[in-house]
GROMACS .gro file of C-alpha atoms in nm:
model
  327
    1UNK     CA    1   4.561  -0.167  -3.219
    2UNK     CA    2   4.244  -0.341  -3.286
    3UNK     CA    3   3.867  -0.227  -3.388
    4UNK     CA    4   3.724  -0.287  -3.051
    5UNK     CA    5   4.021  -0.169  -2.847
    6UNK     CA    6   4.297   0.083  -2.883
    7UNK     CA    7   4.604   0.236  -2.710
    8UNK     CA    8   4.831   0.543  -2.753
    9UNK     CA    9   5.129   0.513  -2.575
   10UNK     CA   10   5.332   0.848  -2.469
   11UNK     CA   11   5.688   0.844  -2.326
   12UNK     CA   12   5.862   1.092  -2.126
   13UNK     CA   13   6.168   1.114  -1.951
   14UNK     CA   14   6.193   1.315  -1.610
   15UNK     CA   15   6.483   1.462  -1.628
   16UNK     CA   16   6.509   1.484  -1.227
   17UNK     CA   17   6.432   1.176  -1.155
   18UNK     CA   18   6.500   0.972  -1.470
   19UNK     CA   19   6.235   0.765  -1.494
   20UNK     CA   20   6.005   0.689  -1.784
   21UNK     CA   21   5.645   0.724  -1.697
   22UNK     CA   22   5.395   0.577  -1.993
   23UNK     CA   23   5.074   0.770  -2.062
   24UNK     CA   24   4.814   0.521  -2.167
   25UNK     CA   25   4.438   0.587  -2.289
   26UNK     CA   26   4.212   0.287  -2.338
   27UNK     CA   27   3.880   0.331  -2.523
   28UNK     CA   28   3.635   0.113  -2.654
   29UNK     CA   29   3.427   0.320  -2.848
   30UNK     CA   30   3.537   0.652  -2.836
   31UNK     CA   31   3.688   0.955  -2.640
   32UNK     CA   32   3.390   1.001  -2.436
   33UNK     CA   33   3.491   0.620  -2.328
   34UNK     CA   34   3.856   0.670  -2.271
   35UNK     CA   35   4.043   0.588  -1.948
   36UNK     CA   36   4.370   0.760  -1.890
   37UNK     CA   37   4.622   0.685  -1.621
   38UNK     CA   38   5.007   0.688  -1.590
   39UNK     CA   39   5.221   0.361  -1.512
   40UNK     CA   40   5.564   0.363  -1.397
   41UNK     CA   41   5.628   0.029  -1.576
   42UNK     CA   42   5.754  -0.098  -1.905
   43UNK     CA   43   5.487  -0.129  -2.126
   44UNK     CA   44   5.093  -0.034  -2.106
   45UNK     CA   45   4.902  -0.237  -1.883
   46UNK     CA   46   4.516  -0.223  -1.905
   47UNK     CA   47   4.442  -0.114  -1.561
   48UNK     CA   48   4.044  -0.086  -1.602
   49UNK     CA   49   3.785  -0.340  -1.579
   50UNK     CA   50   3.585  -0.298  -1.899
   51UNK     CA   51   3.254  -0.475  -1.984
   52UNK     CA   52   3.063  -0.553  -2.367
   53UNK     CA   53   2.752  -0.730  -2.445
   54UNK     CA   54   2.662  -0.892  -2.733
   55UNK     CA   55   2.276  -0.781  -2.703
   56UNK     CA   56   2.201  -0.541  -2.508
   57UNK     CA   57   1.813  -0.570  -2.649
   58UNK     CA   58   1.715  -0.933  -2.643
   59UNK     CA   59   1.351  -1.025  -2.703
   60UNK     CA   60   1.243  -1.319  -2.613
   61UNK     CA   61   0.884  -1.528  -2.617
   62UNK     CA   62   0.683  -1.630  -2.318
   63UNK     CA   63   0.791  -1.917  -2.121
   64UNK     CA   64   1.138  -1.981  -2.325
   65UNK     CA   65   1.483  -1.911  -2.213
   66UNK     CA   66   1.720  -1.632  -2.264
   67UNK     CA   67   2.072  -1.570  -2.182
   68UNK     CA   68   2.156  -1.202  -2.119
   69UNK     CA   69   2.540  -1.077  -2.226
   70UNK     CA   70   2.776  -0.969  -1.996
   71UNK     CA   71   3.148  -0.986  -2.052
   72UNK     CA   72   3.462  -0.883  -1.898
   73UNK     CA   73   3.696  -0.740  -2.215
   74UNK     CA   74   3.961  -0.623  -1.976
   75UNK     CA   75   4.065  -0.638  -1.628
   76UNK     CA   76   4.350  -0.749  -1.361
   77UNK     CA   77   4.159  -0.881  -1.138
   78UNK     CA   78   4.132  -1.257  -1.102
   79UNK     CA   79   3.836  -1.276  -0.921
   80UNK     CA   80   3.632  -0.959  -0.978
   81UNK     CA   81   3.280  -0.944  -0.778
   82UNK     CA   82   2.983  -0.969  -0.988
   83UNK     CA   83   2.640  -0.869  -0.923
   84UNK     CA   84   2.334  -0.852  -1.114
   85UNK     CA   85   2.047  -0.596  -1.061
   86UNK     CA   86   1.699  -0.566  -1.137
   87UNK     CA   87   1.492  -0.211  -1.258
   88UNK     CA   88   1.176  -0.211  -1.311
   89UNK     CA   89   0.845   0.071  -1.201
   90UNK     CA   90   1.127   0.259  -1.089
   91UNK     CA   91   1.235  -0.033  -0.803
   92UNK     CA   92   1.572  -0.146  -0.815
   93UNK     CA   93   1.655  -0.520  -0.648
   94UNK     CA   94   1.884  -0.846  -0.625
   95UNK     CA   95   1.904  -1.071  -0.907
   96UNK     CA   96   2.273  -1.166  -0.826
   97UNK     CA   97   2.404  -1.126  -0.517
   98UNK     CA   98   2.662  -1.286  -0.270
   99UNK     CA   99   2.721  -1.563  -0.520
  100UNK     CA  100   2.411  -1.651  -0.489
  101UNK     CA  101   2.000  -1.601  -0.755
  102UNK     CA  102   1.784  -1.394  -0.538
  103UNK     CA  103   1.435  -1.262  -0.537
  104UNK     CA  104   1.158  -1.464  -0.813
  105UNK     CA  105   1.465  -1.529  -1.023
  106UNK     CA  106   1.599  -1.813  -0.766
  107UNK     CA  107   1.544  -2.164  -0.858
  108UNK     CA  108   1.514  -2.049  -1.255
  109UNK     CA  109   1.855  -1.862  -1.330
  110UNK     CA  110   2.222  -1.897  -1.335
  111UNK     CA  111   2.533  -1.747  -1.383
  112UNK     CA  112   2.742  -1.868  -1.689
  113UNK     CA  113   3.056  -1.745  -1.743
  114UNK     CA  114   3.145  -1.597  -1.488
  115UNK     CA  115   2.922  -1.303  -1.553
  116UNK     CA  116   2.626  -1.348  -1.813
  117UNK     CA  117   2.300  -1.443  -1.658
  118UNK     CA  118   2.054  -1.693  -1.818
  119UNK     CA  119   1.669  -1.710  -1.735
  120UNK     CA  120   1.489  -2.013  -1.759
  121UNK     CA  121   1.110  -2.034  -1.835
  122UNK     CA  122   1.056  -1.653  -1.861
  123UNK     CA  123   0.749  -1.452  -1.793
  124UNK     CA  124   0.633  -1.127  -1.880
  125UNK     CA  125   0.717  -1.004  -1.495
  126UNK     CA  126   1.052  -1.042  -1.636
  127UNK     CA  127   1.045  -0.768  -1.863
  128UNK     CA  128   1.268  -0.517  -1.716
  129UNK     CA  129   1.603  -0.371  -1.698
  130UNK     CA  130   1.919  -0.604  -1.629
  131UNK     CA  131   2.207  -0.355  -1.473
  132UNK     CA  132   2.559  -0.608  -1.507
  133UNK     CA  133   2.804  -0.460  -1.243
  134UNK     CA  134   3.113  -0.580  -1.149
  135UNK     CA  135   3.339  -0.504  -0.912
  136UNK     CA  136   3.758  -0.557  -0.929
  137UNK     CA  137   3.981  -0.411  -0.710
  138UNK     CA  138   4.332  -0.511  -0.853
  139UNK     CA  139   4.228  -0.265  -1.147
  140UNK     CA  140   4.282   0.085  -1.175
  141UNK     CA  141   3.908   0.204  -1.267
  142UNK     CA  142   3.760  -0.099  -1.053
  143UNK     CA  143   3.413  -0.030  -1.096
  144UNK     CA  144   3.206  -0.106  -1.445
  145UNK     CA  145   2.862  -0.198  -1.564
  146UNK     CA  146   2.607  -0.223  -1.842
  147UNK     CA  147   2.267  -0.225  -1.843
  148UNK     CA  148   2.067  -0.437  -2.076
  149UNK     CA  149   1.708  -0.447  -2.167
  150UNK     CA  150   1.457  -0.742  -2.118
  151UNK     CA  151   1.171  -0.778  -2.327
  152UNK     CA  152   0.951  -1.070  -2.321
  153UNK     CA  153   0.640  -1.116  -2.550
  154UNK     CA  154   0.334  -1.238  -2.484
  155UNK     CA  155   0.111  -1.374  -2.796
  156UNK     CA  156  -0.289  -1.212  -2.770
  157UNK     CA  157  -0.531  -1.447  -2.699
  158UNK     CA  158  -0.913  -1.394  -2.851
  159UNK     CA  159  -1.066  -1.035  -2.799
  160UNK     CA  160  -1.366  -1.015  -2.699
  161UNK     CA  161  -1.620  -0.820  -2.966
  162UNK     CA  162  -1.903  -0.593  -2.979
  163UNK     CA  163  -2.112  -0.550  -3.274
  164UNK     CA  164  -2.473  -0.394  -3.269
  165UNK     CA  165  -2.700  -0.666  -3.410
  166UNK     CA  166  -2.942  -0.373  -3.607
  167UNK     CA  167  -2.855  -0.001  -3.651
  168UNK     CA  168  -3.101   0.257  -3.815
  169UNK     CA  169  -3.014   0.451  -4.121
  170UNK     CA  170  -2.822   0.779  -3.992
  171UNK     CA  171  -2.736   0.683  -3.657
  172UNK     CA  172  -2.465   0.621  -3.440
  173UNK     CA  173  -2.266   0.308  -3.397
  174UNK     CA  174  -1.992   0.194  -3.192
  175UNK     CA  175  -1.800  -0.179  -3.247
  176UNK     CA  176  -1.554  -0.309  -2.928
  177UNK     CA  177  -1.244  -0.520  -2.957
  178UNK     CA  178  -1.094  -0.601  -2.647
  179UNK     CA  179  -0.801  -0.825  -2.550
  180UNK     CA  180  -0.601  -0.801  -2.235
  181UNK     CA  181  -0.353  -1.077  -2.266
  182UNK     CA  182  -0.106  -0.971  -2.534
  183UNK     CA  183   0.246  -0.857  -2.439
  184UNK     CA  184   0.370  -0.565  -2.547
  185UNK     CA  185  -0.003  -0.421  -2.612
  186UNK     CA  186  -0.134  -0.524  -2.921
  187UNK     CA  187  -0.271  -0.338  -3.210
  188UNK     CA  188  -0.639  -0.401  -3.354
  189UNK     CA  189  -0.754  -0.429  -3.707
  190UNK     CA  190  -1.167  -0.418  -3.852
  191UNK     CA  191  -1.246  -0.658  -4.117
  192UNK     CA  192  -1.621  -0.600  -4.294
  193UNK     CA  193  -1.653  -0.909  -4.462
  194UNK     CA  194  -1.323  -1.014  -4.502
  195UNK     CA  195  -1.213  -0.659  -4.623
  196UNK     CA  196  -0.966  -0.477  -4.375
  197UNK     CA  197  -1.092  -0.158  -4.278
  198UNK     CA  198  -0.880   0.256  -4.283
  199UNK     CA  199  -0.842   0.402  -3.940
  200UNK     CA  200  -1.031   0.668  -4.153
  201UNK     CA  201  -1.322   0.609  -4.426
  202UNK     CA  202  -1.216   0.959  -4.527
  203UNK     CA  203  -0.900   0.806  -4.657
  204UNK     CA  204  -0.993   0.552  -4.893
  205UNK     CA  205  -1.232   0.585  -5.223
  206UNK     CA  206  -1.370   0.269  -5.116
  207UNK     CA  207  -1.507   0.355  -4.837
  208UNK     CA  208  -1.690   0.703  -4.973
  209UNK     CA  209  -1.995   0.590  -4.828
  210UNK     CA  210  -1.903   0.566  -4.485
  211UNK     CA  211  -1.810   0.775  -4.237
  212UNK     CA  212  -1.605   0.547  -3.934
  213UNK     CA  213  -1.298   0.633  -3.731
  214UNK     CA  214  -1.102   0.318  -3.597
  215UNK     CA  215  -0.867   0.333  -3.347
  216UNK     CA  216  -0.594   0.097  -3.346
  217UNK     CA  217  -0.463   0.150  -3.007
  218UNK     CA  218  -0.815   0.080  -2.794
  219UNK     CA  219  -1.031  -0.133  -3.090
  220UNK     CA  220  -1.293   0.077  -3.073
  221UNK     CA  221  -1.481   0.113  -3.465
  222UNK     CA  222  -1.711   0.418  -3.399
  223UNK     CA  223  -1.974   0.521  -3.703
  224UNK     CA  224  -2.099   0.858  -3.669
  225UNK     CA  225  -2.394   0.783  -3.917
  226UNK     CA  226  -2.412   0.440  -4.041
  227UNK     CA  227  -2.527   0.379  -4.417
  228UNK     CA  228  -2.689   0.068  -4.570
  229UNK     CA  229  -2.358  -0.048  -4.710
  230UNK     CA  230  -2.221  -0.093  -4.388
  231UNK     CA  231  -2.450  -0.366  -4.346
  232UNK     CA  232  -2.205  -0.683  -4.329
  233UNK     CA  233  -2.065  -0.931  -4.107
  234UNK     CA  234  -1.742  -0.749  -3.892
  235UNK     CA  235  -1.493  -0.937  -3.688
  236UNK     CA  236  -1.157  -0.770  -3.553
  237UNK     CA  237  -0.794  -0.896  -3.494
  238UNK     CA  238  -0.554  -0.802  -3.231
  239UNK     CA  239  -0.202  -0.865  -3.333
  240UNK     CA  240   0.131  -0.789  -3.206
  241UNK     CA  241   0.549  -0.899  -3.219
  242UNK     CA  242   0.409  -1.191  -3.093
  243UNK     CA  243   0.166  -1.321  -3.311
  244UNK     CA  244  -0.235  -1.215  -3.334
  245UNK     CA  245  -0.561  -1.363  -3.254
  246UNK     CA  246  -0.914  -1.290  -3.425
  247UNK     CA  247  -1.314  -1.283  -3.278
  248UNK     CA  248  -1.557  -1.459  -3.434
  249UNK     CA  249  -1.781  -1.264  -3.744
  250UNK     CA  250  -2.076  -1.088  -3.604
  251UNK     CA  251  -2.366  -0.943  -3.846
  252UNK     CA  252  -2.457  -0.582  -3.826
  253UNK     CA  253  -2.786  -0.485  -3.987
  254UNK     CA  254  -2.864  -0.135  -4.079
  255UNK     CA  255  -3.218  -0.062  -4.194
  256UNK     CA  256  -3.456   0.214  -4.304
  257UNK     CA  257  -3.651   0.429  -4.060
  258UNK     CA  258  -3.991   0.409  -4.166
  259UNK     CA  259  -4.156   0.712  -4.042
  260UNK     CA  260  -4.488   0.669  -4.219
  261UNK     CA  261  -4.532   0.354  -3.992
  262UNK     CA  262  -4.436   0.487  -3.701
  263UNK     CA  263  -4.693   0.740  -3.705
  264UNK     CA  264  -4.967   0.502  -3.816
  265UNK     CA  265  -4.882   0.329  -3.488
  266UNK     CA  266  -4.874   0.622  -3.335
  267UNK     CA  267  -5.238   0.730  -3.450
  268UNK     CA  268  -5.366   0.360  -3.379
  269UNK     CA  269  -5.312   0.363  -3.030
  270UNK     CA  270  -5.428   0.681  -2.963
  271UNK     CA  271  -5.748   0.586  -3.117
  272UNK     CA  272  -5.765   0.263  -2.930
  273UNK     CA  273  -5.732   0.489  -2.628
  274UNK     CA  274  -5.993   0.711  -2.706
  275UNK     CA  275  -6.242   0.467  -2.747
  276UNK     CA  276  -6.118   0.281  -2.427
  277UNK     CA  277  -6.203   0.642  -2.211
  278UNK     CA  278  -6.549   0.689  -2.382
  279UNK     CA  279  -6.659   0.369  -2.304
  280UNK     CA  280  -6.558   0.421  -1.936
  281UNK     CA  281  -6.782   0.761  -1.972
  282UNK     CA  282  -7.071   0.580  -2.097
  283UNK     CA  283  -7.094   0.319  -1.886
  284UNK     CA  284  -7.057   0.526  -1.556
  285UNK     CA  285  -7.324   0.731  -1.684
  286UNK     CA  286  -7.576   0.447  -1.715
  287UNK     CA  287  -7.525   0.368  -1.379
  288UNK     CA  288  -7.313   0.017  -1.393
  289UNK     CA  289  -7.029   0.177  -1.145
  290UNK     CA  290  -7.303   0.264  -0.889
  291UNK     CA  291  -7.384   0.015  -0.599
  292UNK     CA  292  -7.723  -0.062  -0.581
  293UNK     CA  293  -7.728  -0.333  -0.315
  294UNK     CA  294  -7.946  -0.322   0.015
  295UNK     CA  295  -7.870  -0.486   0.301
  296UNK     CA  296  -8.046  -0.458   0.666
  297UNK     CA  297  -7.891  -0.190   0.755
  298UNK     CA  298  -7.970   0.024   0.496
  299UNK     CA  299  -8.291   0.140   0.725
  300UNK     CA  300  -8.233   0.300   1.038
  301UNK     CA  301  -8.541   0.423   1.277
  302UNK     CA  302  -8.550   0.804   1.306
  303UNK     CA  303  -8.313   0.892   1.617
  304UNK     CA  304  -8.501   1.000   1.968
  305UNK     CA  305  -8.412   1.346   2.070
  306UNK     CA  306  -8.299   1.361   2.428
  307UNK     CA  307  -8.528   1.390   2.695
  308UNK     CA  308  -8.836   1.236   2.511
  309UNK     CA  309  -9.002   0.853   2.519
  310UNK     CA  310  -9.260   0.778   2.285
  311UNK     CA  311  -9.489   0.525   2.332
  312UNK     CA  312  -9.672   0.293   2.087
  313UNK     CA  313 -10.028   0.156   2.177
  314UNK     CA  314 -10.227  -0.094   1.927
  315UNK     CA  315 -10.557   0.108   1.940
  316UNK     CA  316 -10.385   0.411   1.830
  317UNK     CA  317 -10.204   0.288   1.623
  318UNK     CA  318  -9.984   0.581   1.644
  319UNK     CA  319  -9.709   0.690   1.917
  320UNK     CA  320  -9.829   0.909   2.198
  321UNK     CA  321  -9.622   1.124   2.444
  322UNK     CA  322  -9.562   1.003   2.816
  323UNK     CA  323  -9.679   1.221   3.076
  324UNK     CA  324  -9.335   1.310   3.135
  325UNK     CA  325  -9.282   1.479   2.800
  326UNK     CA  326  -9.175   1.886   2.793
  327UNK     CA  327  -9.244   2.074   2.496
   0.00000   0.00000   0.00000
């Protein structure tokens, strides 16, 4: 009888037969674990292959090494067949098969004792679930496995930022943090001049003045009207298990609307406009759009009807008609 392993053993006697058959349950961690199976011989042997880990959850960084648990507790088997399974997007395949590393594990894994597998120079591909199963046929339950999850982290490298260089009183504003790196997905922080900022201005006293939502899970700092206090200089950091990485300080200026001018400017250019169209007016008026230039073709002799030749003599100075001509 020990913590991680216990027996009840149950005698009988047939009384036709006269033997003694022993009633043995083995459990590791409760009922809903228990094996039970009769045995004709003296004593209680453990007739099922039974497997433990001693972390079932490792986490591991980037490009280290990491050895994941699998041990036989009990079996009969001398040389029980082990084989090592990857799951991940719902695929299952190889990672230990025929005695043999298979698939992108090969050439960067082994076996060590007997069963545990250890990864060298992980990635984050390599997050996934590990399925331990192994295989011996000289036990009674010959069949057991446990499945153990991979996670590898990946530290964020430096988001990229987004700050509007100059906002007007009242309006909207939006600030990006973006990193793409980071493994699991990180989580993003606002600082306004070195002060972190709520996920809601609503929350903190300090903030009163504002009125900015910031969420954590995307980076994006969104102002739905943007006061002159939140003039300042804004950088964000994207941080996770792994460590965190920040984007350099960008200023965002937000300044009064000055409608008076606006109109002025307004007023000045319509002005300049008018005066633009009445000189046009006056000068096509006064004739300086008109072409006024002759050239030799600008006289043409009167045309000659059909029909009709006039002739020109000098004493006459005048045209006369040819006999031929028909009223």
């Amino acid at each position: 009888h020990t913590d991680a392993h216990r027996s009840i053993f149950i005698s009988a006697t047939s009384l036709t037969h006269r033997t003694t058959a022993i009633l043995c349950v083995s459990s590791r961690e409760g009922p809903s674990d228990s094996h039970v199976y009769f045995s004709t011989r003296k004593g209680c042997l453990i007739g099922a292959v039974n497997l433990k880990s001693s972390n079932r959850t490792p986490v591991v960084q980037e490009f280290e090494s990491v050895e994941l648990s699998c041990i036989i507790t009990d079996s009969q088997t001398s040389d029980p067949r082990i084989e090592w399974k990857k799951i991940q997007d719902d695929q299952t395949t190889y990672v230990f098969f025929d005695n043999k590393i298979q698939g992108d594990l090969a050439g960067r894994a082994e076996i060590l004792g007997k069963t545990s597998l250890k990864i060298w120079n992980v990635t984050r591909r390599d997050s996934a679930l590990y399925r331990c199963e192994v295989v011996a046929r000289n036990d009674r339950k010959e069949i057991d496995e446990i499945v153990i999850e991979l996670t590898v982290q990946v530290k964020p490298v430096t988001p990229v930022c987004r700050v509007p260089k100059a906002v007007p009183v009242g309006k909207m504003a939006t600030l990006y943090c973006q990193e793409s790196e980071g493994h699991p997905r990180p989580h993003y922080s606002w600082y306004r001049n070195d002060v972190p900022l709520p996920t809601d201005s609503r929350a903190n006293p300090r903030f009163r003045n504002s009125s900015f939502h910031l969420n954590s899970e995307t980076g994006t700092l969104v102002f739905t009207a943007v006061h002159k206090d939140d003039s300042g200089q804004y950088y964000c950091i994207a941080s996770n298990d792994a460590g965190s990485a920040r984007c350099e300080e960008q200023e965002m200026e937000v300044y009064d609307l000055n409608i008076g001018g606006i109109i002025g400017g307004v007023l000045v250019v319509l002005a300049v406009l008018a005066l633009i169209t009445l000189g046009i007016c006056c000068a096509y008026r006064r004739g300086y759009f008109i072409n006024n230039k002759q050239d030799g073709e600008s006289y043409k002799n009167p045309g000659k009807p059909d029909g009709v030749n006039y002739i020109r003599t000098d004493e006459e100075g005048d045209f006369r008609h040819k006999s031929s001509f028909v009223i």
